[in-house]
């Protein structure tokens, strides 16, 4: 073939590739222009730091809206009967009022579903700390046999049959809805679950007309003092030090949930569970990982009794000795941590049709 023809073909080929490249860039730019997302900005009480947001899952109003829809979506369970919201109710501080949460087909879960209050601040997830990031947290209940009983890949396939979900997913995540989109968008929604407007917060913020009652003052002193010792574990702004503790609930964990040991396989972690936040604790009964203590009074009585003699029990329990009146004062203080605006915020609740 003559050299001139080869050169013409070479040039034509490169011009074509060049044009396709330009068209692709223009297409991407146009897509980004039409699908512009709106960054979400936290509105926090003075002194509060915003939660860390992973760079690979930026927090936008659009991702939050998608996550909210999926949080209430029963089609994410194998028989389309259970959603995330089935075990996390607003009126109970986004926890469950059943000792052991119920899943698909009437199955009983392993644990009581804990509060989602300020979940974005946790360094790890589940009561045993087995999940390291909120971005994949939703995959655990979704795939747990006794909770939602499904498969993340199959859940994605099912969601892709919904045109609206697919449309929104493509706009927000530039891909059809799948397991990645499901878990990341639900995580975005949960990161907005900020509770910082309890009476305690208002009082500590010196807001006009806000003050502790005498019982609450006594309870606060006991909570932070050497007699109650509550703040040795329930410390800081979130009323937890995020450690794993055995609080003397059982003498033996044979045939029981072994807590952190299920993750580490280390006997030293038997019966240890992540210290829970006390924010909205008034609403989150029953208490403990298995919902075995029905009231705050029973919790304080358990600590006053010093608990079991399990080898892993936190020894600080042996130093607690509260009178019934002192227990009541601590409970009065704990109730100041209830944030009624948080649990009634329409941003977190489902809009009824």
Coordinates of C-alpha atoms in Angstrom, one line a residue:
X1 CA 0.0 0.0 0.0
X2 CA 1.4 3.4 -0.9
X3 CA 2.8 5.4 2.0
X4 CA 0.5 8.4 1.3
X5 CA -2.6 6.1 1.9
X6 CA -1.1 4.7 5.0
X7 CA -0.4 8.2 6.4
X8 CA -3.9 9.3 5.5
X9 CA -5.4 6.3 7.3
X10 CA -3.1 6.9 10.3
X11 CA -4.1 10.5 10.6
X12 CA -7.8 9.7 10.1
X13 CA -7.6 7.1 12.9
X14 CA -5.9 9.5 15.3
X15 CA -8.3 12.3 14.4
X16 CA -11.2 9.9 15.1
X17 CA -9.7 8.9 18.5
X18 CA -9.1 12.6 19.3
X19 CA -12.7 13.5 18.5
X20 CA -14.1 10.6 20.5
X21 CA -11.9 11.8 23.4
X22 CA -13.2 15.4 23.1
X23 CA -16.8 14.1 23.0
X24 CA -16.3 12.0 26.0
X25 CA -14.8 14.9 28.0
X26 CA -17.7 17.1 27.0
X27 CA -20.2 14.4 27.9
X28 CA -18.7 14.0 31.4
X29 CA -18.6 17.8 31.9
X30 CA -22.2 18.0 30.8
X31 CA -23.2 15.2 33.1
X32 CA -21.5 16.8 36.0
X33 CA -23.1 20.1 35.2
X34 CA -26.6 18.6 35.0
X35 CA -26.1 16.2 38.0
X36 CA -24.6 18.7 40.3
X37 CA -24.9 17.5 43.9
X38 CA -25.5 19.7 47.0
X39 CA -22.9 19.3 49.8
X40 CA -24.5 18.8 53.3
X41 CA -23.3 21.1 56.1
X42 CA -23.7 20.1 59.7
X43 CA -25.4 22.6 62.0
X44 CA -23.8 21.8 65.3
X45 CA -23.9 23.2 68.8
X46 CA -20.9 25.4 69.7
X47 CA -17.9 23.3 70.7
X48 CA -19.0 20.2 68.7
X49 CA -16.8 19.0 65.9
X50 CA -18.3 17.6 62.8
X51 CA -18.0 13.9 62.3
X52 CA -15.3 12.6 59.9
X53 CA -16.6 12.0 56.4
X54 CA -14.7 9.6 54.1
X55 CA -13.4 11.1 50.9
X56 CA -14.9 8.3 48.8
X57 CA -18.4 8.9 50.1
X58 CA -18.9 12.7 50.3
X59 CA -21.9 13.8 52.2
X60 CA -24.6 15.4 50.0
X61 CA -28.2 16.1 50.4
X62 CA -28.9 13.8 47.5
X63 CA -27.0 10.8 49.0
X64 CA -28.8 11.5 52.3
X65 CA -32.2 11.5 50.6
X66 CA -31.4 8.2 48.9
X67 CA -30.2 6.7 52.1
X68 CA -33.3 7.8 53.9
X69 CA -35.5 6.0 51.4
X70 CA -33.5 2.8 51.7
X71 CA -33.5 3.0 55.5
X72 CA -37.3 2.6 55.4
X73 CA -37.2 0.1 52.4
X74 CA -38.6 -3.3 53.4
X75 CA -37.5 -4.7 50.0
X76 CA -34.0 -4.9 51.3
X77 CA -35.0 -7.9 53.4
X78 CA -35.4 -11.4 51.8
X79 CA -39.2 -11.4 52.2
X80 CA -39.8 -7.7 51.9
X81 CA -41.1 -7.4 55.5
X82 CA -38.3 -5.8 57.5
X83 CA -36.4 -2.5 57.0
X84 CA -33.6 -0.8 59.0
X85 CA -36.4 1.3 60.6
X86 CA -38.1 -1.9 61.9
X87 CA -35.6 -2.1 64.7
X88 CA -34.7 1.5 65.1
X89 CA -37.7 3.5 66.1
X90 CA -37.6 7.3 66.6
X91 CA -39.7 7.2 69.8
X92 CA -37.2 4.9 71.4
X93 CA -34.2 7.0 70.5
X94 CA -33.7 5.0 67.3
X95 CA -33.3 1.8 69.2
X96 CA -35.7 -1.1 69.7
X97 CA -38.0 -1.6 72.7
X98 CA -37.8 -5.4 72.4
X99 CA -35.1 -7.3 74.4
X100 CA -34.0 -9.1 71.3
X101 CA -35.0 -7.6 68.0
X102 CA -37.2 -9.6 65.6
X103 CA -36.3 -10.1 62.0
X104 CA -37.7 -11.8 58.9
X105 CA -40.1 -14.7 59.3
X106 CA -40.4 -14.0 63.0
X107 CA -36.8 -14.9 63.7
X108 CA -35.2 -13.6 66.9
X109 CA -32.0 -11.7 66.5
X110 CA -28.8 -12.1 68.6
X111 CA -29.0 -8.8 70.3
X112 CA -31.1 -5.8 71.3
X113 CA -30.8 -3.1 68.6
X114 CA -29.0 -0.2 70.1
X115 CA -29.5 3.5 69.5
X116 CA -28.4 5.3 66.4
X117 CA -27.9 8.5 68.3
X118 CA -24.7 10.3 67.1
X119 CA -23.6 7.1 65.4
X120 CA -21.3 9.0 63.1
X121 CA -18.9 9.6 66.0
X122 CA -18.3 5.9 66.7
X123 CA -14.9 4.6 65.9
X124 CA -16.3 1.1 65.2
X125 CA -19.7 -0.5 64.9
X126 CA -21.9 -3.2 66.4
X127 CA -21.7 -3.9 70.1
X128 CA -18.6 -6.1 69.5
X129 CA -16.8 -3.6 67.3
X130 CA -16.7 -6.1 64.4
X131 CA -17.4 -3.4 61.8
X132 CA -14.8 -0.8 61.3
X133 CA -16.6 1.8 59.1
X134 CA -20.1 3.1 58.9
X135 CA -20.0 2.8 55.1
X136 CA -20.4 -0.9 55.3
X137 CA -22.4 -1.1 58.6
X138 CA -25.8 -1.7 56.9
X139 CA -24.5 -4.8 55.2
X140 CA -24.4 -6.7 58.5
X141 CA -28.2 -6.6 59.4
X142 CA -29.1 -6.9 55.7
X143 CA -27.2 -10.2 55.4
X144 CA -27.7 -11.6 58.9
X145 CA -29.9 -14.7 58.7
X146 CA -32.0 -13.6 61.7
X147 CA -32.4 -10.0 60.8
X148 CA -33.0 -9.1 57.2
X149 CA -31.8 -12.5 55.9
X150 CA -30.8 -11.3 52.4
X151 CA -27.7 -11.0 50.2
X152 CA -26.2 -7.7 49.3
X153 CA -25.7 -8.6 45.7
X154 CA -29.3 -9.9 45.4
X155 CA -30.6 -6.8 47.1
X156 CA -28.8 -4.7 44.5
X157 CA -30.4 -6.7 41.7
X158 CA -33.9 -6.3 43.3
X159 CA -33.4 -2.6 43.7
X160 CA -32.3 -2.2 40.1
X161 CA -35.8 -3.3 39.0
X162 CA -37.0 0.0 40.5
X163 CA -36.6 2.8 37.9
X164 CA -36.6 5.6 40.4
X165 CA -33.9 4.1 42.6
X166 CA -31.8 3.5 39.5
X167 CA -32.3 7.1 38.3
X168 CA -31.3 8.6 41.6
X169 CA -28.4 6.2 42.1
X170 CA -26.9 7.2 38.7
X171 CA -27.3 10.8 39.6
X172 CA -25.7 10.5 43.0
X173 CA -23.1 7.8 42.6
X174 CA -22.7 7.6 38.8
X175 CA -23.7 3.9 38.8
X176 CA -26.8 1.7 38.9
X177 CA -27.9 0.9 42.4
X178 CA -26.0 -1.9 43.9
X179 CA -24.6 -3.0 47.3
X180 CA -22.1 -0.2 47.3
X181 CA -24.8 2.4 46.7
X182 CA -27.1 0.8 49.3
X183 CA -24.6 0.8 52.1
X184 CA -22.9 4.1 51.4
X185 CA -26.2 6.1 51.0
X186 CA -27.6 4.6 54.2
X187 CA -24.4 5.6 55.9
X188 CA -24.8 9.1 54.6
X189 CA -28.3 9.3 56.1
X190 CA -27.1 7.9 59.5
X191 CA -24.3 10.5 59.7
X192 CA -26.9 13.2 60.0
X193 CA -28.4 11.6 63.2
X194 CA -26.9 14.3 65.4
X195 CA -28.4 14.8 68.8
X196 CA -27.0 17.9 70.6
X197 CA -30.1 19.7 71.9
X198 CA -31.1 18.0 75.1
X199 CA -31.8 19.8 78.4
X200 CA -28.3 18.9 79.5
X201 CA -26.9 20.6 76.4
X202 CA -29.0 23.7 76.9
X203 CA -28.0 24.0 80.5
X204 CA -24.3 23.5 79.9
X205 CA -24.6 26.0 77.1
X206 CA -26.0 28.6 79.6
X207 CA -29.2 29.0 77.7
X208 CA -31.6 31.4 79.3
X209 CA -34.2 29.8 81.7
X210 CA -32.4 26.4 81.8
X211 CA -31.1 24.8 85.0
X212 CA -30.8 21.5 86.8
X213 CA -33.3 20.6 89.5
X214 CA -31.9 19.7 92.9
X215 CA -32.2 15.9 92.2
X216 CA -30.5 16.4 88.8
X217 CA -27.6 18.3 90.5
X218 CA -27.2 15.5 93.0
X219 CA -27.3 12.9 90.2
X220 CA -24.7 14.8 88.2
X221 CA -22.4 15.0 91.1
X222 CA -22.8 11.3 91.7
X223 CA -22.4 10.5 88.0
X224 CA -19.0 12.3 87.8
X225 CA -18.0 11.6 91.4
X226 CA -16.0 8.8 93.2
X227 CA -19.2 7.2 94.5
X228 CA -21.1 6.7 91.3
X229 CA -18.1 6.3 89.0
X230 CA -20.4 6.4 86.0
X231 CA -18.1 8.7 84.0
X232 CA -15.2 6.3 84.3
X233 CA -16.7 4.6 81.2
X234 CA -19.5 7.1 80.2
X235 CA -17.2 10.1 79.6
X236 CA -16.9 12.9 77.1
X237 CA -19.4 14.7 75.0
X238 CA -20.9 11.4 73.8
X239 CA -21.0 9.8 77.3
X240 CA -18.9 6.9 76.2
X241 CA -15.1 6.2 76.1
X242 CA -15.8 3.7 73.3
X243 CA -13.9 0.9 75.1
X244 CA -15.1 -2.7 75.5
X245 CA -16.1 -3.7 79.0
X246 CA -17.5 -6.7 80.9
X247 CA -20.0 -5.1 83.3
X248 CA -20.6 -8.2 85.4
X249 CA -23.9 -9.1 83.8
X250 CA -23.3 -12.9 83.9
X251 CA -21.1 -15.3 85.8
X252 CA -20.9 -17.6 82.7
X253 CA -21.3 -17.0 79.0
X254 CA -21.8 -20.6 78.1
X255 CA -24.6 -20.7 75.5
X256 CA -24.7 -16.8 75.6
X257 CA -23.5 -14.0 73.4
X258 CA -19.8 -13.8 74.1
X259 CA -19.5 -10.2 72.9
X260 CA -16.1 -9.0 71.7
X261 CA -14.7 -12.5 71.9
X262 CA -16.8 -13.4 68.8
X263 CA -14.6 -11.0 66.9
X264 CA -11.1 -11.5 68.5
X265 CA -11.4 -15.1 69.6
X266 CA -9.5 -14.0 72.7
X267 CA -10.9 -15.3 76.0
X268 CA -9.9 -12.0 77.6
X269 CA -12.7 -10.4 75.6
X270 CA -15.5 -12.8 76.8
X271 CA -18.5 -10.8 77.9
X272 CA -17.0 -7.5 76.8
X273 CA -19.2 -5.1 74.8
X274 CA -18.8 -1.6 73.6
X275 CA -19.7 1.0 76.1
X276 CA -22.9 2.6 74.9
X277 CA -23.7 6.3 74.7
X278 CA -26.0 7.5 77.4
X279 CA -27.6 10.2 75.2
X280 CA -31.3 9.6 74.9
X281 CA -30.8 6.6 77.3
X282 CA -34.2 7.4 79.0
X283 CA -35.8 6.2 75.7
X284 CA -33.8 3.2 74.8
X285 CA -35.1 0.5 77.3
X286 CA -34.6 -2.4 77.7
X287 CA -30.9 -2.2 78.4
X288 CA -27.7 -4.3 77.9
X289 CA -26.8 -6.2 74.8
X290 CA -29.6 -8.7 75.4
X291 CA -32.2 -6.3 76.7
X292 CA -32.1 -8.2 80.0
X293 CA -32.5 -5.2 82.3
X294 CA -35.9 -3.5 81.7
X295 CA -35.4 -0.1 83.4
X296 CA -32.8 2.4 84.3
X297 CA -33.5 1.6 87.9
X298 CA -32.7 -2.1 87.3
X299 CA -29.4 -1.0 85.6
X300 CA -28.4 1.1 88.6
X301 CA -29.4 -1.7 91.0
X302 CA -27.3 -4.1 89.0
X303 CA -24.2 -1.8 89.4
X304 CA -25.0 -1.3 93.1
X305 CA -25.0 -5.1 93.6
X306 CA -21.5 -5.1 92.1
X307 CA -22.6 -7.7 89.5
X308 CA -21.1 -11.2 88.9
X309 CA -17.6 -12.3 89.7
X310 CA -16.7 -13.0 86.1
X311 CA -12.9 -13.0 85.6
X312 CA -13.2 -10.2 82.9
X313 CA -15.5 -8.0 84.9
X314 CA -14.3 -4.4 85.2
X315 CA -13.1 -4.2 88.8
X316 CA -14.4 -0.7 89.2
X317 CA -17.9 -2.2 89.8
X318 CA -16.6 -3.6 93.1
X319 CA -16.3 0.0 94.3
X320 CA -19.9 1.1 93.5
X321 CA -22.3 1.3 96.4
X322 CA -25.3 3.5 95.8
X323 CA -28.4 4.0 98.0
X324 CA -31.9 3.7 96.3
X325 CA -32.2 7.5 96.6
X326 CA -28.8 8.1 95.0
X327 CA -29.8 5.8 92.1
X328 CA -33.0 7.9 91.6
X329 CA -30.9 11.1 91.5
X330 CA -28.6 9.6 88.9
X331 CA -31.6 8.6 86.8
X332 CA -33.0 12.2 87.1
X333 CA -29.7 13.4 85.7
X334 CA -29.7 10.9 82.9
X335 CA -33.1 12.0 81.8
X336 CA -31.7 15.5 81.1
X337 CA -29.8 13.8 78.2
X338 CA -33.1 13.2 76.3
X339 CA -33.3 15.2 73.1
X340 CA -37.0 15.5 72.1
X341 CA -36.3 17.6 69.1
X342 CA -34.0 14.8 67.8
X343 CA -36.6 12.1 68.0
X344 CA -39.3 14.2 66.4
X345 CA -37.1 15.7 63.6
X346 CA -39.0 15.0 60.3
X347 CA -35.6 14.7 58.6
X348 CA -35.2 11.3 60.3
X349 CA -38.8 10.0 60.1
X350 CA -40.8 8.5 57.3
X351 CA -43.3 10.7 55.6
X352 CA -46.7 9.1 55.7
X353 CA -48.6 8.8 52.4

